[in-house]
Coordinates of C-alpha atoms in Angstrom, one line a residue:
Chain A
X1 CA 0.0 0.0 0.0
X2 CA 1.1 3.4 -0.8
X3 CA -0.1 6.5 0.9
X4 CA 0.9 10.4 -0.4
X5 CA -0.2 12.9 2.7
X6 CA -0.3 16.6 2.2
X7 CA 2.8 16.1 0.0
X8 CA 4.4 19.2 -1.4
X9 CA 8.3 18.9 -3.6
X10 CA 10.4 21.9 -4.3
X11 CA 13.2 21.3 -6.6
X12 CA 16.3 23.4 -5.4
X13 CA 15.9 26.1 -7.8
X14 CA 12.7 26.8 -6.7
X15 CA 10.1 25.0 -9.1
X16 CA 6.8 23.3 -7.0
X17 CA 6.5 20.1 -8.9
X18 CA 3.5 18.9 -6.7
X19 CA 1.6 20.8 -3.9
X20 CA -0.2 19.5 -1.1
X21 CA -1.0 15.5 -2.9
X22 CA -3.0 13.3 -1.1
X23 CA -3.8 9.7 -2.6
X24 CA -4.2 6.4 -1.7
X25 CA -3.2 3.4 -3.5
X26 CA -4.7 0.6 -2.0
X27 CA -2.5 -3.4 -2.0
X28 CA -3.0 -4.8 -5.2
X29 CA -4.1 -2.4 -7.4
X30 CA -3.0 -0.6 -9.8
X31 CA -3.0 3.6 -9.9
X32 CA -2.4 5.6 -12.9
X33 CA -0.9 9.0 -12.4
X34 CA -1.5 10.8 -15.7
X35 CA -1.4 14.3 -16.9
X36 CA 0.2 16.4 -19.5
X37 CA 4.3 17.1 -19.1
X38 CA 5.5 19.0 -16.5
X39 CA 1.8 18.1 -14.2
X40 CA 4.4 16.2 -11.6
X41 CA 3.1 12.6 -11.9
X42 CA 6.9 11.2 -12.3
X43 CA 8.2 13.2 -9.5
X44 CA 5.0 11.5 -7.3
X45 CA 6.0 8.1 -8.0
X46 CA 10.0 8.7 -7.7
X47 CA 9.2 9.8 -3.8
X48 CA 8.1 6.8 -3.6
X49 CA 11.2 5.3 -4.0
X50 CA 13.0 7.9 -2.2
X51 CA 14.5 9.2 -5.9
X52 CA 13.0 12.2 -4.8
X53 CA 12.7 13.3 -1.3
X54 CA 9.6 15.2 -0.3
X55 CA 10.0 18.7 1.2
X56 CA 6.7 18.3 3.0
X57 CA 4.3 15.9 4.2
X58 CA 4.9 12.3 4.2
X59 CA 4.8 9.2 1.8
X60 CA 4.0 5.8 3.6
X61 CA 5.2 2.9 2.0
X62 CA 3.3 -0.5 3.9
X63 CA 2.5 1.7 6.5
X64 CA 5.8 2.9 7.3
X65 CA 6.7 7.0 6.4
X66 CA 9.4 5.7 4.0
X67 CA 11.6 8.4 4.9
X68 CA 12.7 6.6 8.1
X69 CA 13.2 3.3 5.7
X70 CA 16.5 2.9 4.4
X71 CA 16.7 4.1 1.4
X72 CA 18.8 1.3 -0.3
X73 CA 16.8 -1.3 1.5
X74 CA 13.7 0.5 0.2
X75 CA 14.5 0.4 -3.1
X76 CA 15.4 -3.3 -3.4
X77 CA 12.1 -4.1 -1.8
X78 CA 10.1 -1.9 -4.6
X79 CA 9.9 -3.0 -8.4
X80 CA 10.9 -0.4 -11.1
X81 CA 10.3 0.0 -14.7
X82 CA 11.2 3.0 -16.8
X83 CA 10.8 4.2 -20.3
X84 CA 14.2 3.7 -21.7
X85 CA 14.3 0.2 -20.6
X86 CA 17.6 0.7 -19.1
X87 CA 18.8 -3.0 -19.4
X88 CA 22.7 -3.6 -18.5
X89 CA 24.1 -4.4 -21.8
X90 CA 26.9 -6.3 -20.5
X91 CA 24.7 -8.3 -18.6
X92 CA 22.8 -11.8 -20.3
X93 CA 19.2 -11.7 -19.8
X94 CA 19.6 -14.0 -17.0
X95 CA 21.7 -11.7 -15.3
X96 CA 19.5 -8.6 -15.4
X97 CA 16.5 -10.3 -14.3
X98 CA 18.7 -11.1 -11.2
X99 CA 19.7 -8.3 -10.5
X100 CA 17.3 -7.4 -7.5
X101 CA 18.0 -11.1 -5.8
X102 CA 21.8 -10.9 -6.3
X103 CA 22.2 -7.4 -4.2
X104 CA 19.9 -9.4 -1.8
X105 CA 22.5 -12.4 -2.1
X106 CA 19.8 -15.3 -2.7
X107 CA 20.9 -18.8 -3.0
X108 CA 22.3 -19.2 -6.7
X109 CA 19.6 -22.2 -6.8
X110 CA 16.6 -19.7 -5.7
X111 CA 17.3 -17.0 -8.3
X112 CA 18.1 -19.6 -11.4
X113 CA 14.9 -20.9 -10.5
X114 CA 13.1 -17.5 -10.1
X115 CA 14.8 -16.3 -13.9
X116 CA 13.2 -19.4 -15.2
X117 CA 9.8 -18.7 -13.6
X118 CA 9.8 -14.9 -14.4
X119 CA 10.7 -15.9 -18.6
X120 CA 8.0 -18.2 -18.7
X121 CA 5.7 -15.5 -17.2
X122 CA 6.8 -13.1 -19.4
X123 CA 6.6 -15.8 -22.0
X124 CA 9.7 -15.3 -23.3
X125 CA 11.9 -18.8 -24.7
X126 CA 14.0 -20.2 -22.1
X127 CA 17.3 -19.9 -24.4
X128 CA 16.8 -16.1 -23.9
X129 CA 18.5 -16.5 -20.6
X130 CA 21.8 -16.2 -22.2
X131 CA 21.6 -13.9 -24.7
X132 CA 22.2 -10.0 -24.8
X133 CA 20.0 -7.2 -24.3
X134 CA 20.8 -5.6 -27.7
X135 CA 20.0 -8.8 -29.5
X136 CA 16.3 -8.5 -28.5
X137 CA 14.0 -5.9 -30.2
X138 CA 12.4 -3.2 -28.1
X139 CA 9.3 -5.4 -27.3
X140 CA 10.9 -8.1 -25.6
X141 CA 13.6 -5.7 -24.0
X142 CA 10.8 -4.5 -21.8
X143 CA 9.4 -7.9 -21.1
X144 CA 12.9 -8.3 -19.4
X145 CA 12.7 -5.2 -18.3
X146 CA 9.4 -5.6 -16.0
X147 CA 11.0 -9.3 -15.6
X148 CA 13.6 -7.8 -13.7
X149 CA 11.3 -5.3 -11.9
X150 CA 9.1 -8.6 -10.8
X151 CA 12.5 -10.7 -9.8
X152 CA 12.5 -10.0 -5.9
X153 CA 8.6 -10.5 -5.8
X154 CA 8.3 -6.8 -4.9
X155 CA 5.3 -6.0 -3.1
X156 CA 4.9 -2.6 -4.6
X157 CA 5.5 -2.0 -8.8
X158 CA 6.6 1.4 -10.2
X159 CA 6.2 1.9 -14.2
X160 CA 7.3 5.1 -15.4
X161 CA 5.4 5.4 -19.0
X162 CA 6.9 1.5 -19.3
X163 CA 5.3 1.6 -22.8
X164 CA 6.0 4.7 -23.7
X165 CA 8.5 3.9 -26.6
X166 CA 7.0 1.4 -28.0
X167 CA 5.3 1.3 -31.2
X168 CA 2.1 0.9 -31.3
X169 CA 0.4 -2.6 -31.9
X170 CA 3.9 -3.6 -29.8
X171 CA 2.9 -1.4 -27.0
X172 CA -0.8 -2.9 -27.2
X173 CA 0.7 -6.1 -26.8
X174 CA 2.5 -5.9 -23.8
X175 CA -0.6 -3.9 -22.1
X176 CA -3.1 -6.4 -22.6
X177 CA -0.2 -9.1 -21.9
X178 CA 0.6 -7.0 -18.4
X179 CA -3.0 -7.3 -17.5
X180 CA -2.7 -11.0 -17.3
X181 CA 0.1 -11.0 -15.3
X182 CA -1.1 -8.2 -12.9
X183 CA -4.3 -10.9 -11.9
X184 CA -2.0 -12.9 -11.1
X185 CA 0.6 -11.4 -9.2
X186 CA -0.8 -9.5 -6.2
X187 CA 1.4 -6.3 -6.1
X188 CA 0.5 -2.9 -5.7
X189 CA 1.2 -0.7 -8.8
X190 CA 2.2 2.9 -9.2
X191 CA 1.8 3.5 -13.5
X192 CA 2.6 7.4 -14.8
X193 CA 1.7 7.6 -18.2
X194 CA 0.4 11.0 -20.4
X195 CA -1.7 8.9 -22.4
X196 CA -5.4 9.0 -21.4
X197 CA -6.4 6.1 -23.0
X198 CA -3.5 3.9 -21.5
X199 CA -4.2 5.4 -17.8
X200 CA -8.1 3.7 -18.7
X201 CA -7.0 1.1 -19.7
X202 CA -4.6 -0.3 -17.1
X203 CA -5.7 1.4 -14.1
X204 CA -7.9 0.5 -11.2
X205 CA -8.3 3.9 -10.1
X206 CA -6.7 7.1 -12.0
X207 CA -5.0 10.7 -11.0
X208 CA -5.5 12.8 -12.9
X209 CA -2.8 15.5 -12.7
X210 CA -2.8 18.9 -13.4
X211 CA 0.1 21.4 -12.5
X212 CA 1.2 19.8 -9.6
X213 CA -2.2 19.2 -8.4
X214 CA -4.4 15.8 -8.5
X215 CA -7.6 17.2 -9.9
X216 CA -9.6 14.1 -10.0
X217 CA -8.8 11.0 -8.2
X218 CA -11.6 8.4 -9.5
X219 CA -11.9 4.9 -11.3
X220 CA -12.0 5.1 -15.3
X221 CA -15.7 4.7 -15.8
X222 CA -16.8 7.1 -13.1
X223 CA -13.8 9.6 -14.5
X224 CA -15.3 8.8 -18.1
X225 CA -19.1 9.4 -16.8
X226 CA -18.4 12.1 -14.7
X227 CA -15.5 14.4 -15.1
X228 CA -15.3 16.7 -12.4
X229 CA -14.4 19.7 -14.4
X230 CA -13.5 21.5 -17.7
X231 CA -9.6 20.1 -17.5
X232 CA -10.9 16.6 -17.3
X233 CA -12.9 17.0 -19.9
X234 CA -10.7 18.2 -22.3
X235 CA -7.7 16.1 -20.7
X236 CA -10.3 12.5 -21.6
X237 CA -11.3 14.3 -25.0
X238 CA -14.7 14.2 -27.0
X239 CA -15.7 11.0 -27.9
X240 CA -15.6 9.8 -24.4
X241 CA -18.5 7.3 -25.1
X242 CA -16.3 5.7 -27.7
X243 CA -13.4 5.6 -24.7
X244 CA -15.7 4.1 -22.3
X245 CA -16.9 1.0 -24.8
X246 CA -13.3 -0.1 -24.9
X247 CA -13.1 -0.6 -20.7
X248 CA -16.7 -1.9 -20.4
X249 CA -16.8 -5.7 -21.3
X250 CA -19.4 -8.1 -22.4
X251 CA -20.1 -9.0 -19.4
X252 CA -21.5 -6.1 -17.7
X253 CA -24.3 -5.8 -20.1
X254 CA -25.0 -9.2 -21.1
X255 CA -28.1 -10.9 -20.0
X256 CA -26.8 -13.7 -18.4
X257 CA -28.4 -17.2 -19.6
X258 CA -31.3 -18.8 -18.0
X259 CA -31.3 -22.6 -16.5
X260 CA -32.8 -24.0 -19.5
X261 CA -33.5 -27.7 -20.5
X262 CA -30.3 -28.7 -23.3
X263 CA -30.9 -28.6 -26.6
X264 CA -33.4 -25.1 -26.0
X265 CA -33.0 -22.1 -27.4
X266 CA -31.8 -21.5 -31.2
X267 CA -29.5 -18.8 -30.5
X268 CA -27.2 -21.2 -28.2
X269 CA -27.5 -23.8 -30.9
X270 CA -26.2 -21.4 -33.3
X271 CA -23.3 -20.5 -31.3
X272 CA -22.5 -24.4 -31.7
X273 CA -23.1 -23.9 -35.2
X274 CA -21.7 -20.9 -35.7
X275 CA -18.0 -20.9 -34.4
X276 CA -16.0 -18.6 -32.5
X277 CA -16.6 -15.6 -35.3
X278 CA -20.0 -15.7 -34.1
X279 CA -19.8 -15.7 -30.2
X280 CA -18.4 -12.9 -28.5
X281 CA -16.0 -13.7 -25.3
X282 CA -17.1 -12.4 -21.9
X283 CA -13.8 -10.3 -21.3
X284 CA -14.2 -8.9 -24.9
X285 CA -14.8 -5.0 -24.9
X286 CA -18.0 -3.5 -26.2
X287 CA -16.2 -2.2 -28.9
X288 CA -15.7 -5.6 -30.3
X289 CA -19.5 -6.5 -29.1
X290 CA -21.1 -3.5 -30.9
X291 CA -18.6 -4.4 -34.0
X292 CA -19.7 -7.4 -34.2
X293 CA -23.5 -7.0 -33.4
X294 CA -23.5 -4.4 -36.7
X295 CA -21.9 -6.7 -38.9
X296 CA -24.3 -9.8 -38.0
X297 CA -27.7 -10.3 -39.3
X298 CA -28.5 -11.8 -36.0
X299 CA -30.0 -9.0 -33.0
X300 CA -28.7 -11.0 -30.7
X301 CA -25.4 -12.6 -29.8
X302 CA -24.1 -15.5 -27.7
X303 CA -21.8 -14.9 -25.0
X304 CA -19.3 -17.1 -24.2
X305 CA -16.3 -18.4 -21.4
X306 CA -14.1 -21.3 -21.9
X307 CA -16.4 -22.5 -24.8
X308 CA -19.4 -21.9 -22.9
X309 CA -22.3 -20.0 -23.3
X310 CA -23.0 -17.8 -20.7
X311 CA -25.2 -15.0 -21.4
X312 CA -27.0 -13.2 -24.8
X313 CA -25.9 -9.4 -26.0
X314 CA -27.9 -6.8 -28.0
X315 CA -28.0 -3.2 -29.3
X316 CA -30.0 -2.9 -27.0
X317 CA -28.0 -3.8 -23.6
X318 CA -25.5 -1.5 -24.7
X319 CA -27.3 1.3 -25.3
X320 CA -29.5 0.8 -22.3
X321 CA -25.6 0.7 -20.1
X322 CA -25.3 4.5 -21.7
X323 CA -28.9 5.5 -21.5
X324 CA -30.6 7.6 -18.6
X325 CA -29.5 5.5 -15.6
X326 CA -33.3 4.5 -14.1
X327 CA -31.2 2.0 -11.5
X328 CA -28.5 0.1 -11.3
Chain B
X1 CA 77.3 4.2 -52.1
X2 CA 75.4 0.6 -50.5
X3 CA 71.8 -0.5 -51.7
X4 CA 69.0 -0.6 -49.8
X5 CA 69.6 -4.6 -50.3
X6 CA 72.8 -5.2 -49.1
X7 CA 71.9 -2.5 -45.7
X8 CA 69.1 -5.1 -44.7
X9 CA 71.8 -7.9 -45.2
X10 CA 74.1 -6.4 -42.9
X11 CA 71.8 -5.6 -40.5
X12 CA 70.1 -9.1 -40.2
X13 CA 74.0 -10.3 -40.1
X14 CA 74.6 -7.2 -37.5
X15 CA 71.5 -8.5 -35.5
X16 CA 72.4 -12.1 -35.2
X17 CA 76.3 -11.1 -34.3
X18 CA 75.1 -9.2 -31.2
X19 CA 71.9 -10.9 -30.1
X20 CA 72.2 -11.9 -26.6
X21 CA 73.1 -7.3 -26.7
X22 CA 69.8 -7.2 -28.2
X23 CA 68.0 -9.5 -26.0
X24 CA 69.7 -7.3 -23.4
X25 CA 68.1 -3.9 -24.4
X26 CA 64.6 -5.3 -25.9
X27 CA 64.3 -6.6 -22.4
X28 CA 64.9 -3.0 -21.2
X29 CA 62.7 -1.6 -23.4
X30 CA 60.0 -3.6 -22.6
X31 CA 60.5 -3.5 -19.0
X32 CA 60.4 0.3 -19.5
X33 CA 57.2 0.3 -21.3
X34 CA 55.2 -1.8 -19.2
X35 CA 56.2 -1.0 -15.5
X36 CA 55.4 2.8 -16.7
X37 CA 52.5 1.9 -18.8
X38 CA 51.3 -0.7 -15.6
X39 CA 51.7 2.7 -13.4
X40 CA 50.1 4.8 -15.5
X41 CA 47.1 2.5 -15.7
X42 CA 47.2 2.6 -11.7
X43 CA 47.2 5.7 -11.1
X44 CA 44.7 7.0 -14.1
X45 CA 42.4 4.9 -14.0
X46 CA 41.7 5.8 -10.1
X47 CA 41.9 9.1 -10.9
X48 CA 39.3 9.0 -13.9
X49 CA 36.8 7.4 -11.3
X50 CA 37.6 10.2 -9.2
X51 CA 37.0 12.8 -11.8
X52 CA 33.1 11.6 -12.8
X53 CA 32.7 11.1 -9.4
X54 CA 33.5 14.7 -8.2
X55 CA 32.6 17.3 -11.5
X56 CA 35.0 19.6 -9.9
X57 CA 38.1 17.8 -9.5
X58 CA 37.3 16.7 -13.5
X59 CA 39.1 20.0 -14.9
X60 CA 42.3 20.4 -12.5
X61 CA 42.8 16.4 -13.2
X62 CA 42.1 16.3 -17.0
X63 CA 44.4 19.7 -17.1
X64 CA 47.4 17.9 -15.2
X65 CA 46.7 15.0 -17.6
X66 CA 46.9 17.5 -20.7
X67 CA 49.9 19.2 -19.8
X68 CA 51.7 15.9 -19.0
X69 CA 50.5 14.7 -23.2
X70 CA 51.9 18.4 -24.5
X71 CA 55.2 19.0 -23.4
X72 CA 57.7 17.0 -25.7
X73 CA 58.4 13.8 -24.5
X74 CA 62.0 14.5 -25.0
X75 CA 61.8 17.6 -22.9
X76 CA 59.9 15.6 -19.9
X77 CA 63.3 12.8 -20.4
X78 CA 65.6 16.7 -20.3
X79 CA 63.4 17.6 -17.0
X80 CA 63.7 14.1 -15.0
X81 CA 67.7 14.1 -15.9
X82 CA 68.3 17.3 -13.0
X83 CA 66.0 15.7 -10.8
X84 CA 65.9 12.2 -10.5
X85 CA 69.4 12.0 -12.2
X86 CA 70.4 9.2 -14.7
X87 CA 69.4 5.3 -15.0
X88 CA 66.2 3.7 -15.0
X89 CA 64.4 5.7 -12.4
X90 CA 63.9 9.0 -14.1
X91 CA 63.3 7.1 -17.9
X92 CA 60.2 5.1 -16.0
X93 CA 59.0 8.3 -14.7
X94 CA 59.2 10.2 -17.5
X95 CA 57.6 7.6 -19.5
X96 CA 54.9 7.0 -16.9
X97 CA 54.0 10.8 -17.1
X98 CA 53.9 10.4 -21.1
X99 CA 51.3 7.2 -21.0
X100 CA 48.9 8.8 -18.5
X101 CA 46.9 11.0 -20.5
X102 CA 45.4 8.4 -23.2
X103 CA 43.9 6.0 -20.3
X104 CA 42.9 9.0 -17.7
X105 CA 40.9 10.9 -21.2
X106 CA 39.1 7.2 -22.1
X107 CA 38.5 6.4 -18.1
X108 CA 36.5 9.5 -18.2
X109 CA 34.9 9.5 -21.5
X110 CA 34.3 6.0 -20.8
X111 CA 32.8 6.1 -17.3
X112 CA 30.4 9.0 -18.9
X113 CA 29.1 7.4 -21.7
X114 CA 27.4 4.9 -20.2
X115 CA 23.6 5.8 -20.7
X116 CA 22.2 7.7 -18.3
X117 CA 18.8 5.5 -18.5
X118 CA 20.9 2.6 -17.3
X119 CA 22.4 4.2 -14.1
X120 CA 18.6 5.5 -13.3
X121 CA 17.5 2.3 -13.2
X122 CA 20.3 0.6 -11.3
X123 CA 20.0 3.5 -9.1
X124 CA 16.5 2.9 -9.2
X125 CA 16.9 -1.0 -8.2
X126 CA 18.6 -0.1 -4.8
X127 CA 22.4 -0.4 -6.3
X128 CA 24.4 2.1 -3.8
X129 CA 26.8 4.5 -5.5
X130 CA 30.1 1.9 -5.6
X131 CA 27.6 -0.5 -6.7
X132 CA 26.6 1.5 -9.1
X133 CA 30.3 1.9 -10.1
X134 CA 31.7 -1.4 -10.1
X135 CA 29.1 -3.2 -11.4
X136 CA 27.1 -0.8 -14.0
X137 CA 29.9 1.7 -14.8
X138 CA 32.9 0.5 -15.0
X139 CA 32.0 -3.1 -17.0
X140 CA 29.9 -0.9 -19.4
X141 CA 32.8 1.4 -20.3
X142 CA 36.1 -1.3 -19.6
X143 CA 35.9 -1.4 -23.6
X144 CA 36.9 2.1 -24.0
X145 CA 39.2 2.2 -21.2
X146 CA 41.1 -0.5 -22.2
X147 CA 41.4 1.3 -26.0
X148 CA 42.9 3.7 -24.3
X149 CA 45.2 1.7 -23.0
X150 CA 46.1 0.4 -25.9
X151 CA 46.8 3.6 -27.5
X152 CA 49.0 4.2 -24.9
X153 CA 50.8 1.0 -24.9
X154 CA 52.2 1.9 -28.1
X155 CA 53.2 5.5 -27.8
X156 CA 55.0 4.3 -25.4
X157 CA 56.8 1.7 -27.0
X158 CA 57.9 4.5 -29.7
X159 CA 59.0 7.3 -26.6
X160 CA 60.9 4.5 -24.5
X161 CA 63.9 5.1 -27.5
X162 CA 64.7 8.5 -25.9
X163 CA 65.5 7.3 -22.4
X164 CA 68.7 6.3 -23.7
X165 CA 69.4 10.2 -23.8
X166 CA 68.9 9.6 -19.5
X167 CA 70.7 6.1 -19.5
X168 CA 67.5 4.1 -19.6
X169 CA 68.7 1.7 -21.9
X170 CA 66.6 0.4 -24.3
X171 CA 66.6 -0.2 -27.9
X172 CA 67.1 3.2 -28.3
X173 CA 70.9 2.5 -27.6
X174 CA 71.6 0.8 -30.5
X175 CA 69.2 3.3 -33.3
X176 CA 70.5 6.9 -31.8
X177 CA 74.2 5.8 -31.4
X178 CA 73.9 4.0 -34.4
X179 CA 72.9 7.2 -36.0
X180 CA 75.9 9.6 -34.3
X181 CA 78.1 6.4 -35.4
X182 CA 76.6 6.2 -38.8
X183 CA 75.8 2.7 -38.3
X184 CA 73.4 1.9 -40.9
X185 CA 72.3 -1.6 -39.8
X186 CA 72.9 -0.8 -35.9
X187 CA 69.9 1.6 -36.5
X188 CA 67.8 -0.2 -38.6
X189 CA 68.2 -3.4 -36.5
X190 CA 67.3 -1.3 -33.6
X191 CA 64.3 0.9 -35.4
X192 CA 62.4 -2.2 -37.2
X193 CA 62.8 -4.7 -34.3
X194 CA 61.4 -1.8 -32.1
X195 CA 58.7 -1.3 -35.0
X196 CA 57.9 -4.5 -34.8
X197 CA 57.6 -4.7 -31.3
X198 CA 54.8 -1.8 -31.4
X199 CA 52.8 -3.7 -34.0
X200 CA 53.2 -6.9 -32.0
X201 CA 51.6 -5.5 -29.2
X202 CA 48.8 -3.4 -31.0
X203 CA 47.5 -6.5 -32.5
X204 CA 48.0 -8.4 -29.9
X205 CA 45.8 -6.0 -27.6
X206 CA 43.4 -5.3 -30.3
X207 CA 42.6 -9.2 -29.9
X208 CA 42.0 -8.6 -26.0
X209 CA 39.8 -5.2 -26.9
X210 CA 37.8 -7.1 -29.5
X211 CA 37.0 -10.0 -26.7
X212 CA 35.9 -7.5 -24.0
X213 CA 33.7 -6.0 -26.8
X214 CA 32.0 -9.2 -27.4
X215 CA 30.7 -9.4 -24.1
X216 CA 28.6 -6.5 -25.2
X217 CA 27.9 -6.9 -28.8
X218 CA 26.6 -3.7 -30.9
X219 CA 23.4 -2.9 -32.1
X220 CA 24.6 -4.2 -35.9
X221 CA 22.7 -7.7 -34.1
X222 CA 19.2 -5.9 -33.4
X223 CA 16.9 -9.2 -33.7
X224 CA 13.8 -8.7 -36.0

């Protein structure tokens, strides 16, 4: 867990990067700090590590105000991911991802087996281990790069715009690729980004920044459906529906499928039938739903998880998830 | 008037007449060069470290470097003759102060170049500052360093001929009395053997540089 109270930085020449930030990011999720240049999101996440020191207030780290951590100590103990990769070329692959567990001198056994565990994670081939960072392209550079990041099992995760120079089916890759692997490691993550769409698409809750200030601290959809003022707005841009059909998924707006006897119902059959370019997946976005829905000559369309069908989608449910909220 | 033909003849013949002499002075030579060059490496590279380290000792220590590389290294051999004398002593120091500036200028350039990105993030990573040095820095630029060692290495080989002026010894015994004697193959069996020497040794480091570049090959290998 990571708690920002009251906390004001003042470079040395005089320049208030962030002013009086309070935040709360709670254990295991993931935060996005994002904002425009110069808004002060990467300053917030390098107090964190003590990269910058705040001049007021306090930043708790697991509780503890982690300016009375050491800061060496506290640094091995949180993961860190930056833009320009940053690999050590004269290192192998295997080598950089141990990095971390080798300052904390752990067995030779324990960190060969934890390099094997993190490239299978990252899915990357096992002979990888002894090759050279510059041999790899950018892509699977940063795979290694969050690799090492992971290698100490960190409890906390910092990703300065991690994605940030890729291109960009590479970058969309390794986002959808970290979402996996952030269900299933349970570490609390600290993500600066400038790009809107990344910050709602990877985070749990959002800051948004403005100079040196967090003007909205909210989760996407409620930052989508109600942006608290003018900078938001502009900040999300104007076709925030659009935005907000590509973090809704199936699932919310299916109706989920009644008990009925086997063999019932012709739009199940037709899934059968049909094959997976018919059925939509429950984790798929509404985007793809809708896409699909107007190129079908069905209404309706199955829903389905692990080859089962689970629910129907229409138009109509997603229109009635945007229309004038009756209940919910 | 001799050809060119019959000088080589005479010189190989010279050479071979007087070799256990010229096992003699080569081994001078080449315990000249590498005690000073060995020196020089310990002292500049230490004092390269200390240069990135501290931006404002970088100026006064690449100046004393700088002024060390200008003055003729016949002049530095004139200055060490008052006060160190004659013999070995003053030719090693003289030499020493000659092969400092090539690895103190690529121990600095070196040590900076590495990527700023890559000492955030092993600064980032908890690696404290000798860390940070031993591990990051100083592998990453060990390539460069050790080209400047190289460069070194053989200007040194080349200025080791004037400590004969000091009583150093040397091959230089043989190629500058040769030439007050007008001893055509006493010079040129003391000028190509030394020649020879330099190119020896360049090659033979360039093999070592090339290795330690390996361990870090260049972007020529991007993967697709």
């Amino acid at each position: 867990m990571i708690e920002f109270e009251n906390v004001t930085k003042v470079y040395p020449d005089g320049t208030k990067a962030i002013e009086e930030v309070s935040f709360t990011v709670e254990e295991g999720t993931t935060t996005v700090l994002v904002g425009p240049s110069g808004c002060g999101k990467t300053t917030s996440m390098k107090l964190v590590n003590r990269l910058e020191e705040p001049t007021e207030g306090t930043v708790y780290v697991d509780g503890v105000d982690n300016m009375a951590q050491d800061r060496i100590d506290l640094r091995r103990n949180i993961g860190y991911v930056i833009q320009e990769i940053g690999l050590f070329d004269h290192m192998t692959v295997g080598e950089n991802i141990a990095t971390v567990p080798e300052l904390r001198e752990w067995e030779q056994s324990r960190i060969d087996e934890r390099v094997d565990e993190l490239l299978e994670l990252m899915d990357l081939p096992g002979n990888y281990r002894d090759q050279y960072p510059r041999e790899l392209s950018g892509g699977q550079q940063q795979r290694i790069g969050v690799a090492r990041a992971l290698a100490a099992d960190p409890d906390i995760l910092l990703m300065d715009e991690p994605f940030g120079a890729l291109d960009p089916i590479t970058r969309d890759n390794l986002q959808d690729e970290f979402l996996e692997i952030q269900d299933r490691i349970n570490t609390t993550i600290l993500f600066v980004t400038h790009s809107i769409d990344e910050a709602l698409k990877m985070g749990d809750q959002i800051a948004i920044f403005d100079v040196g200030e967090i003007v909205q601290y909210d989760t996407p959809t409620e930052i989508l459906q109600n942006p608290k003022n003018e900078f938001v707005e502009n900040f999300i841009g104007d076709n925030r529906t659009f935005k907000q059909l590509a973090i809704t998924t199936v699932e919310e707006v299916m109706e989920p499928r009644e008990e009925r006897p086997p063999g019932d119902g012709d739009v199940i059959s037709a899934a059968t039938d049909g094959g997976d370019d018919y059925a939509i997946p429950a984790d798929a976005s509404l985007q793809v739903a809708l896409t699909k829905l107007l190129g079908s000559e069905d209404p309706t369309l199955p829903v389905v998880r692990d080859g089962r069908v689970v629910g129907t989608v229409s138009e109509r449910h997603v229109r009635s998830y945007f229309g004038p909220t009756e209940e919910s | 008037m001799q050809s060119a033909v019959s000088t080589v003849a005479e010189s190989i013949q010279f050479l071979s007449e007087n070799f256990p002499e010229f096992l003699q002075l080569l081994q001078e030579h080449l315990l000249l060069v590498i005690i000073s060059e060995i020196t020089a490496i310990a002292i500049a590279v230490p004092l390269g470290v200390l240069a990135v380290r501290h931006e404002r000792l970088k100026s006064p220590i690449l100046s004393i470097g700088n002024v060390a590389q200008t003055v003729p290294p016949l002049a530095i051999i004139a200055l060490m003759f008052p006060v160190l004398g004659l013999g070995f002593l003053p030719s090693f120091v003289a030499l020493f102060i000659y092969a400092l500036l090539p690895v103190l200028v690529n121990t600095i350039t070196g040590l900076e170049d590495v990527e700023e990105s890559t000492i955030n993030a092993a600064k980032g990573m908890g690696m404290t500052p000798y860390e940070r040095l031993t591990k990051i820095r100083f592998p990453l630029a060990l390539p460069v360093i050790f080209a400047g060692i190289r460069t070194s290495m053989v200007i040194n080989v080349g200025t080791a001929y004037l400590a004969f002026f000091i009583g150093g010894g040397g091959l230089g015994v043989w190629v500058i009395s040769g030439i007050n004697l007008f001893n055509m193959p006493q010079v040129l069996a003391g000028a190509v053997t030394g020649a020879l020497l330099a190119i020896t040794l360049d090659i033979g480091l360039a093999v070592i540089e090339s290795r330690i570049g390996t361990a870090s090959p260049d972007s020529s290998q991007v993967a697709a």
